[in-house]
């Protein structure tokens, strides 16, 4: 299916984390580091566990370096809409929401 779409990179894990971060009003970014071509790339050898582990070790080192440098540049001010992402998530009149439910939802 992906070949028919003409894609060459498939992200396998970003959407659940992105949705959860949005729900928690947390800023979220991705460091996507590939491990292999899987089985579809005809000009590359088949994937082996040893090859993937070697690439993962390299990726861990690279990710640590990226984070180390990025954290210095991020700063402390939040100039993004993440902190108020759920501002309009509840459209029910607050007066119609029972007090116990408000406590549970921290409204």
Short mmCIF file of C-alpha atoms in Angstrom, two decimals:
data_model
loop_
_atom_site.label_atom_id
_atom_site.label_comp_id
_atom_site.label_asym_id
_atom_site.label_seq_id
_atom_site.Cartn_x
_atom_site.Cartn_y
_atom_site.Cartn_z
CA UNK A 1 0.00 0.00 0.00
CA UNK A 2 2.72 2.48 0.96
CA UNK A 3 4.59 1.85 -2.30
CA UNK A 4 1.41 2.65 -4.21
CA UNK A 5 1.31 6.00 -2.36
CA UNK A 6 4.89 6.71 -3.50
CA UNK A 7 6.18 7.19 0.05
CA UNK A 8 9.68 6.30 1.20
CA UNK A 9 9.40 6.92 4.96
CA UNK A 10 6.76 5.46 7.27
CA UNK A 11 6.41 6.83 10.80
CA UNK A 12 5.12 4.12 13.05
CA UNK A 13 4.54 5.68 16.47
CA UNK A 14 3.92 9.42 16.44
CA UNK A 15 0.16 9.86 16.42
CA UNK A 16 -0.79 8.30 19.80
CA UNK A 17 1.83 10.40 21.60
CA UNK A 18 0.89 13.56 19.72
CA UNK A 19 -2.79 13.12 20.61
CA UNK A 20 -2.00 12.46 24.26
CA UNK A 21 0.31 15.48 24.45
CA UNK A 22 -2.42 17.69 22.94
CA UNK A 23 -4.95 16.35 25.42
CA UNK A 24 -2.55 17.13 28.28
CA UNK A 25 -1.78 20.56 26.77
CA UNK A 26 1.90 19.65 26.56
CA UNK A 27 4.18 20.97 23.84
CA UNK A 28 5.35 18.06 21.71
CA UNK A 29 8.02 17.54 19.12
CA UNK A 30 9.38 14.49 17.35
CA UNK A 31 12.90 13.28 16.78
CA UNK A 32 12.41 10.66 14.09
CA UNK A 33 15.44 8.47 13.47
CA UNK A 34 15.13 5.63 10.96
CA UNK A 35 16.41 2.15 11.74
CA UNK A 36 15.98 0.28 8.48
CA UNK A 37 14.36 -0.01 5.08
CA UNK A 38 12.44 -3.06 6.22
CA UNK A 39 11.90 -5.48 3.35
CA UNK A 40 10.72 -3.26 0.52
CA UNK A 41 13.95 -1.59 -0.61
CA UNK A 42 15.32 -3.89 -3.30
CA UNK A 43 18.81 -2.32 -3.39
CA UNK A 44 19.43 -2.92 0.34
CA UNK A 45 20.14 -6.14 2.19
CA UNK A 46 17.42 -7.78 4.24
CA UNK A 47 17.07 -6.44 7.75
CA UNK A 48 18.97 -8.23 10.49
CA UNK A 49 18.67 -7.82 14.24
CA UNK A 50 22.38 -7.01 14.51
CA UNK A 51 22.13 -4.26 11.90
CA UNK A 52 19.08 -2.72 13.57
CA UNK A 53 20.73 -2.80 17.02
CA UNK A 54 23.84 -1.09 15.64
CA UNK A 55 21.72 1.64 14.07
CA UNK A 56 19.68 2.04 17.27
CA UNK A 57 22.90 2.51 19.29
CA UNK A 58 24.00 5.17 16.81
CA UNK A 59 20.54 6.79 16.92
CA UNK A 60 20.60 6.92 20.74
CA UNK A 61 23.87 8.83 20.63
CA UNK A 62 22.50 11.16 17.97
CA UNK A 63 19.21 11.72 19.86
CA UNK A 64 21.10 12.60 23.06
CA UNK A 65 23.14 15.15 21.14
CA UNK A 66 20.05 16.65 19.49
CA UNK A 67 18.26 16.96 22.84
CA UNK A 68 21.33 18.43 24.55
CA UNK A 69 21.57 21.17 21.93
CA UNK A 70 17.82 21.74 21.56
CA UNK A 71 17.15 22.17 25.28
CA UNK A 72 19.60 25.07 25.41
CA UNK A 73 17.69 26.87 22.65
CA UNK A 74 14.10 26.22 23.71
CA UNK A 75 13.94 28.69 26.59
CA UNK A 76 11.31 28.92 29.29
CA UNK A 77 8.62 31.09 27.67
CA UNK A 78 5.69 29.29 26.08
CA UNK A 79 4.73 31.23 22.98
CA UNK A 80 2.56 28.50 21.52
CA UNK A 81 -1.11 27.51 21.68
CA UNK A 82 -0.40 24.12 23.33
CA UNK A 83 -1.24 25.35 26.84
CA UNK A 84 -4.76 26.30 25.83
CA UNK A 85 -5.42 23.53 23.31
CA UNK A 86 -8.51 22.37 25.19
CA UNK A 87 -9.94 25.82 25.77
CA UNK A 88 -13.05 24.97 23.73
CA UNK A 89 -13.04 21.20 24.23
CA UNK A 90 -16.06 21.37 26.54
CA UNK A 91 -18.85 23.34 24.91
CA UNK A 92 -21.51 22.36 27.42
CA UNK A 93 -22.77 25.26 29.55
CA UNK A 94 -20.67 24.99 32.75
CA UNK A 95 -23.82 25.54 34.79
CA UNK A 96 -25.26 22.30 33.40
CA UNK A 97 -22.27 20.23 34.55
CA UNK A 98 -22.75 18.61 37.99
CA UNK A 99 -20.28 19.75 40.68
CA UNK A 100 -18.91 16.21 41.15
CA UNK A 101 -18.16 16.01 37.42
CA UNK A 102 -16.42 19.40 37.56
CA UNK A 103 -14.19 18.11 40.37
CA UNK A 104 -13.29 15.02 38.34
CA UNK A 105 -12.54 17.13 35.24
CA UNK A 106 -10.79 19.83 37.32
CA UNK A 107 -12.96 22.62 35.90
#
